[in-house]
Coordinates of C-alpha atoms in Angstrom, one line a residue:
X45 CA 6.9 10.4 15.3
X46 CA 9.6 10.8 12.8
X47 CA 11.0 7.4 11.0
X48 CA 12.1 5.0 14.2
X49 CA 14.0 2.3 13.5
X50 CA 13.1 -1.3 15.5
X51 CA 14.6 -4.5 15.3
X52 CA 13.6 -6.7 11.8
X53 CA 10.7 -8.5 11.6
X54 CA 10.3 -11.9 10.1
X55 CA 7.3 -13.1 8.7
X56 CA 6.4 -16.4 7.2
X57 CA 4.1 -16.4 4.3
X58 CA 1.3 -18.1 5.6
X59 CA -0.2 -15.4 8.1
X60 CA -3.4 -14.2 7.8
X61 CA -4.5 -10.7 7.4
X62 CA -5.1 -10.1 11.2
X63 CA -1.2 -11.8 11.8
X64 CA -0.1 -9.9 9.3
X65 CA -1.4 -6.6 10.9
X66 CA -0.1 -7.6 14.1
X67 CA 3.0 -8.3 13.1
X68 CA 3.8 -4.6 12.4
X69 CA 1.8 -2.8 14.6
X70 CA 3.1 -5.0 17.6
X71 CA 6.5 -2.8 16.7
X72 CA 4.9 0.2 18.3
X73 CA 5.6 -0.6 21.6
X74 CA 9.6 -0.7 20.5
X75 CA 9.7 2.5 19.0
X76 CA 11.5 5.2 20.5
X77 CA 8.8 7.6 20.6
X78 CA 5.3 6.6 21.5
X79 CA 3.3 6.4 18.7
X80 CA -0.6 6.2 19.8
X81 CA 0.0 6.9 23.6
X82 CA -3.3 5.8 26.3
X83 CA -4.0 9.5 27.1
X84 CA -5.2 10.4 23.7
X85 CA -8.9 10.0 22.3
X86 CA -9.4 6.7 21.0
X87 CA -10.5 7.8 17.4
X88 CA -7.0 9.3 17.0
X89 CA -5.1 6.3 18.8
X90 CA -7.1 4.5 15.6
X91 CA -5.8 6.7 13.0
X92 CA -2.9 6.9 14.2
X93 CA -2.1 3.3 15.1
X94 CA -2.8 2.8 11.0
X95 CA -1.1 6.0 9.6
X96 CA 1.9 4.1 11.7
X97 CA 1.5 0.8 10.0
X98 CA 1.8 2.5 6.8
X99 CA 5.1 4.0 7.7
X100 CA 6.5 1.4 9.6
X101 CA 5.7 -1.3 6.8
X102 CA 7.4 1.5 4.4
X103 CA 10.3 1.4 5.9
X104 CA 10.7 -2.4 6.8
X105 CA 10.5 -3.1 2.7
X106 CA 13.0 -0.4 2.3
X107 CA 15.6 -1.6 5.3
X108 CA 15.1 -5.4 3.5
X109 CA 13.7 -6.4 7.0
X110 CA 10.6 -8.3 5.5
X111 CA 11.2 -12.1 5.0
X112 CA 12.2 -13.1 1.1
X113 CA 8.7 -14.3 -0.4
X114 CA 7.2 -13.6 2.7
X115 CA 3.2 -12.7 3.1
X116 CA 3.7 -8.7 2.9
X117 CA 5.3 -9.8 -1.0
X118 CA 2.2 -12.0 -1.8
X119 CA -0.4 -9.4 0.0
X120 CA 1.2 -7.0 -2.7
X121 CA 1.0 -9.3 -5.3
X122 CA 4.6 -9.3 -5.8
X123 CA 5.7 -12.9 -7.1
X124 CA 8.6 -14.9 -5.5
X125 CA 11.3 -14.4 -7.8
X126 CA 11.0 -10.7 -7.4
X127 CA 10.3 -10.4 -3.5
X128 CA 13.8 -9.7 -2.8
X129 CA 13.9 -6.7 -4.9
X130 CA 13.3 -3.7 -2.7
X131 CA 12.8 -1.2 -5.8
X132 CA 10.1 -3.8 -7.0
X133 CA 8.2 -4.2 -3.8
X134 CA 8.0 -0.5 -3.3
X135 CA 6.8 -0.3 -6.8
X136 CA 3.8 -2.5 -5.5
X137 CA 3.7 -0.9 -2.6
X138 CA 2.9 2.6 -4.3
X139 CA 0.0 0.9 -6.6
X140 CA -1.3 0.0 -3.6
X141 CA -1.4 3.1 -1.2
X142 CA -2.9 4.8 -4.6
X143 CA -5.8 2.5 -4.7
X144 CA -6.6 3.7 -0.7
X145 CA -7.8 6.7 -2.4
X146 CA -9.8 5.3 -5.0
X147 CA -10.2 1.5 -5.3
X148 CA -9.7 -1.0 -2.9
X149 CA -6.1 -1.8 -1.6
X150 CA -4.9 -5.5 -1.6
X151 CA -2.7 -5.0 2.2
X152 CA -4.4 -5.7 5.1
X153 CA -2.3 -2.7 6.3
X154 CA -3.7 -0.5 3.7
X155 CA -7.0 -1.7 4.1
X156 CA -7.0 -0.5 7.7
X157 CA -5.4 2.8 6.5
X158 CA -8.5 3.9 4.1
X159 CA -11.0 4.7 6.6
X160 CA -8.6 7.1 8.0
X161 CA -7.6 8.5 4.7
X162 CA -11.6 9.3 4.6
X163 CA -12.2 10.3 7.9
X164 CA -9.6 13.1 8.1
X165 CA -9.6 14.0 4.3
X166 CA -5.9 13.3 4.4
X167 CA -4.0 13.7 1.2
X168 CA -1.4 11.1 -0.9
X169 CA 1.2 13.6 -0.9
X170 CA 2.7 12.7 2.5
X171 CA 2.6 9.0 2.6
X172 CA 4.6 8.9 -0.8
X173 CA 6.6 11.2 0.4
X174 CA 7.7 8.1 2.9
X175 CA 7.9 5.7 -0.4
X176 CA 10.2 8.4 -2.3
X177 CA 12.5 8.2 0.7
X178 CA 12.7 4.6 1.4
X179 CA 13.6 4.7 -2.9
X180 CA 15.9 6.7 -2.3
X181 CA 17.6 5.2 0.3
X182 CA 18.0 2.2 -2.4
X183 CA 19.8 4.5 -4.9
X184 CA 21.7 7.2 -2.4
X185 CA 24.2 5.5 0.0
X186 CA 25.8 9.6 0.7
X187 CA 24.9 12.7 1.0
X188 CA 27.4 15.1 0.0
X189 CA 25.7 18.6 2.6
X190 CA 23.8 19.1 4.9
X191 CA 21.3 20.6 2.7
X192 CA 21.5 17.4 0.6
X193 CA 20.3 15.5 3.9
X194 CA 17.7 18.2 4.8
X195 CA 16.3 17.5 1.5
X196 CA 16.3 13.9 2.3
X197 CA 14.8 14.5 6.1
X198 CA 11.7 16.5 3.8
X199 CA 10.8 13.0 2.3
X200 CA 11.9 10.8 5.5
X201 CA 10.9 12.5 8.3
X202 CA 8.3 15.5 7.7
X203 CA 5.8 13.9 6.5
X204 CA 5.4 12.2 10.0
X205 CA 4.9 14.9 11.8
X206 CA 1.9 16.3 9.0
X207 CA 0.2 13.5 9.4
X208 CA 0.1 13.8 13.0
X209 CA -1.2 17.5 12.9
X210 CA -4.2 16.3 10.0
X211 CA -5.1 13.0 11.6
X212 CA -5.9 15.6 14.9
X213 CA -7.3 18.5 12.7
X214 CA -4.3 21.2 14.2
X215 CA -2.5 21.6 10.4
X216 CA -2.1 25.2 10.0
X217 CA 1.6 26.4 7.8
X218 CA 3.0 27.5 11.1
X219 CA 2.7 24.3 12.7
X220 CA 3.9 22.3 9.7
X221 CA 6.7 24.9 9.7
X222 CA 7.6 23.9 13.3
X223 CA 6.5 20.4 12.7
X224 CA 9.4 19.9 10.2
X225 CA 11.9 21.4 12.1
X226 CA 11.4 19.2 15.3
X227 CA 11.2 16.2 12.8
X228 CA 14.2 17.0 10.7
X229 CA 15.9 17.1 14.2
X230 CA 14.7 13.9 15.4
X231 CA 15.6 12.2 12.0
X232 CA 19.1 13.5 12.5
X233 CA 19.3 12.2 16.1
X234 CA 18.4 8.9 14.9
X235 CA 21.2 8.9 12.3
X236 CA 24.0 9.8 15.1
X237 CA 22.5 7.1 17.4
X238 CA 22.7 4.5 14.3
X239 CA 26.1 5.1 12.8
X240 CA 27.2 1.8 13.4
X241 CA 24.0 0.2 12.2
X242 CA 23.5 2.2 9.2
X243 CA 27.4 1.9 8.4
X244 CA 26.4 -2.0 8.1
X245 CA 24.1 -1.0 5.8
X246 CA 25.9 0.7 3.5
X247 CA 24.4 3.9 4.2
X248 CA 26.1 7.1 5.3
X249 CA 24.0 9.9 6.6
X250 CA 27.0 12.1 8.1
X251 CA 27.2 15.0 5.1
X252 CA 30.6 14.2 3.1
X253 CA 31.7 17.8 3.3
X254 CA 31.1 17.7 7.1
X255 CA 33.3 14.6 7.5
X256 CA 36.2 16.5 5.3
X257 CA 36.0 19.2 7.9
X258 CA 36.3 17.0 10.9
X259 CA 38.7 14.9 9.1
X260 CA 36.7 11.5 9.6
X261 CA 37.3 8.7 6.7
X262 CA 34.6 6.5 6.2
X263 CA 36.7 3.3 8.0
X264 CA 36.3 5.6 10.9
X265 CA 32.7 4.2 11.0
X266 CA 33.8 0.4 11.5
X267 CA 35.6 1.0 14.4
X268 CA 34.6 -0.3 17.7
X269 CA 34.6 2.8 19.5
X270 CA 34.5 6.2 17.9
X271 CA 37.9 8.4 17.7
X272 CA 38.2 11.5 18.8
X273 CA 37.5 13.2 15.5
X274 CA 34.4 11.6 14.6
X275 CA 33.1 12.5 18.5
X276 CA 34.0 16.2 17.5
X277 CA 31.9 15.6 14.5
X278 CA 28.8 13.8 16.1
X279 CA 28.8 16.6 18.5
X280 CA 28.4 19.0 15.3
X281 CA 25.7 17.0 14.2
X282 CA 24.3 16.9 17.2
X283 CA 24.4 20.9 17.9
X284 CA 22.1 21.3 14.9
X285 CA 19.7 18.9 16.1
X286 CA 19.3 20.9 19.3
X287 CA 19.3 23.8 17.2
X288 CA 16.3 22.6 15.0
X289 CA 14.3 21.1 18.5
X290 CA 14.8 24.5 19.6
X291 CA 13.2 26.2 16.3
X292 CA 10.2 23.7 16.7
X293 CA 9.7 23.7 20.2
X294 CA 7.1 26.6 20.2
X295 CA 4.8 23.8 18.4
X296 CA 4.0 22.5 21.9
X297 CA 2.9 25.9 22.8
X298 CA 0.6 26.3 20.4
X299 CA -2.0 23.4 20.9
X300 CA -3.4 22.4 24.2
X301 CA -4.6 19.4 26.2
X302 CA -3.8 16.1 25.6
X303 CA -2.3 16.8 22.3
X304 CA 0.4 19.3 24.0
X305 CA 1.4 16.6 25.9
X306 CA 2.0 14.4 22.5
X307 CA 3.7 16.7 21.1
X308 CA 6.1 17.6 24.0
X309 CA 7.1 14.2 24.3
X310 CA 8.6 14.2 20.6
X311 CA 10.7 16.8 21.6
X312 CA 11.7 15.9 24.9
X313 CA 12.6 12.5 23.0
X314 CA 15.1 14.2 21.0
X315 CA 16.2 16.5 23.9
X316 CA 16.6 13.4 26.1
X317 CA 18.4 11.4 23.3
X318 CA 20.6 14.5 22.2
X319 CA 21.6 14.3 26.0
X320 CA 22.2 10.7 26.0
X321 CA 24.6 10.6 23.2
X322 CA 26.6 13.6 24.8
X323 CA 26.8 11.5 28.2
X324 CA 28.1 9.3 26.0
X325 CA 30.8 11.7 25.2
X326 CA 29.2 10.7 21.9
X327 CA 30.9 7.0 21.3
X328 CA 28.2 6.1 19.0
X329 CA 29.4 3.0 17.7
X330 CA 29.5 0.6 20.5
X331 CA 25.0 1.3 20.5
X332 CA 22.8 3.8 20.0
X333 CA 22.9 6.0 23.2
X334 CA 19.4 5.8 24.9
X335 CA 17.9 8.1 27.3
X336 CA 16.7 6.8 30.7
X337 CA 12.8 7.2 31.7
X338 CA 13.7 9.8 34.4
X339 CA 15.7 11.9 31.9
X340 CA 12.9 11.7 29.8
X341 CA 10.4 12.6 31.9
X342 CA 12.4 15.3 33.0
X343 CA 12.5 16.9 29.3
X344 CA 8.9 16.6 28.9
X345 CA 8.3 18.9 31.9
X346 CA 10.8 21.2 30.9
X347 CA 9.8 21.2 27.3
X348 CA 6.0 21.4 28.7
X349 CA 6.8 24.7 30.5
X350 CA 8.8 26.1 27.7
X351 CA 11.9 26.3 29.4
X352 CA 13.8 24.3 26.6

């Protein structure tokens, strides 16, 4: 729902549009939340399946997972000797998402968005929400608070969660309210399961001032298990995630049929993985702690009953 994170993707510069689809949407089944599950009508498994290609592409040009002068570069009619600049490609890839809502756009990717974008009178404001962040992410390496990262989660991660409540016609401010708290919360479980990963990166989503208190130094991050004061912190972190799955929950309650069951397996997701991690006794860097199919299952009927 909320800004997954797969493996990179390598393209070669010579697939056609279809490939080139495939080629990111094939990433769905990876993910670590389902993304257009079987037991949902098929128009919104559609628009869904391209509001994800959107965000997925998104964030592979802002991770530098796209192949240098690769076909996603040429599709945006970015030239070779600036493919390898991230800031540059999202340029393009901006220009492009603005022409879904009045021209025609020059991605396959988009192309397949814009009938969505017209069917469910969705707006631009959310999907360059996604751009602003992955910019961001090439200019901001720390975040000093946690209200500096919450501010960061409004661009990464909330605009998910909107999109999913106007692609099936449920927005109302309530449910966006809810909506960002449960994806805010799933963003910041990703961070804690990524550490390592995003450490390697360069990028540091543990607010500075929270480190300080837990007395963790950045070189604590390289390690090859986590020490006992970074656990203390992860466990923090990982507190206020509950926290903010807790404050969202009640989203589930307020829709019904199949999209109830959506929607409580985004929080169950975060539920289960919040659980992994403290199984864990939250060593994050050795691997993202992952929950287990019967854990999961086993959040998604308690979430489903409201017992979370």
């Amino acid at each position: 729902m909320c800004r997954p994170r797969p493996g990179q993707r390598t393209v070669t510069g010579t697939e056609t549009a279809p490939e080139l689809e495939r080629a990111t949407l094939d990433k769905a089944a990876s993910e670590n939340f389902p993304v257009a599950p079987f037991f949902l009508p098929r128009a919104w498994r559609a628009d869904l399946m391209a509001v994800y290609g959107f965000a997925r592409l998104v964030d592979d040009i802002g991770d530098g997972d796209l192949a240098p002068g690769g076909a996603d570069a040429s599709a945006l009619g970015v030239t070779a000797a600036e493919a390898e600049d991230r800031l540059a490609l999202l340029d393009a890839f901006e220009a492009d998402l603005r022409r879904v809502f009045d021209d025609t756009p020059r991605h396959p990717l988009l192309r397949r968005l814009q009938p969505t974008v017209r069917r469910r009178a969705l707006t631009p404001e959310p999907f360059l929400g996604l751009i602003a962040a992955n910019r961001q992410d090439q200019l901001v390496a720390r975040y000093e608070t946690y209200d500096d990262l919450l501010a960061y989660c409004e661009l990464s991660a909330n605009p998910v969660g909107r999109l999913v409540l106007a692609v099936t016609g449920t927005s109302t401010p309530e449910r966006i309210r809810l909506s960002d708290a449960v994806c805010t919360a799933l963003q910041i479980v990703e961070h804690l399961q990524d550490v390592a990963e995003d450490f390697g990166r360069d990028r540091i989503y543990l607010p500075a001032e929270d480190m300080k208190r837990f007395h963790v130094q950045e070189t604590d991050l390289a390690a090859k298990t986590t020490g006992a004061s970074l656990r203390a912190l992860v466990a923090y972190e990982a507190q206020r995630a509950r926290d903010l799955l807790n404050e969202g929950a009640p989203l589930v309650g307020s829709v019904h049929g199949r999209l109830k069951l959506l929607l409580a397996g985004f929080v169950a997701g975060g539920r289960a993985a919040i659980r992994a991690i403290a199984a864990a006794e939250y060593d994050v860097l050795p691997g993202p702690p992952r929950p287990g199919k019967v854990q999961l299952l086993r959040e998604v009927g308690v979430t489903l009953r409201g017992e979370g």
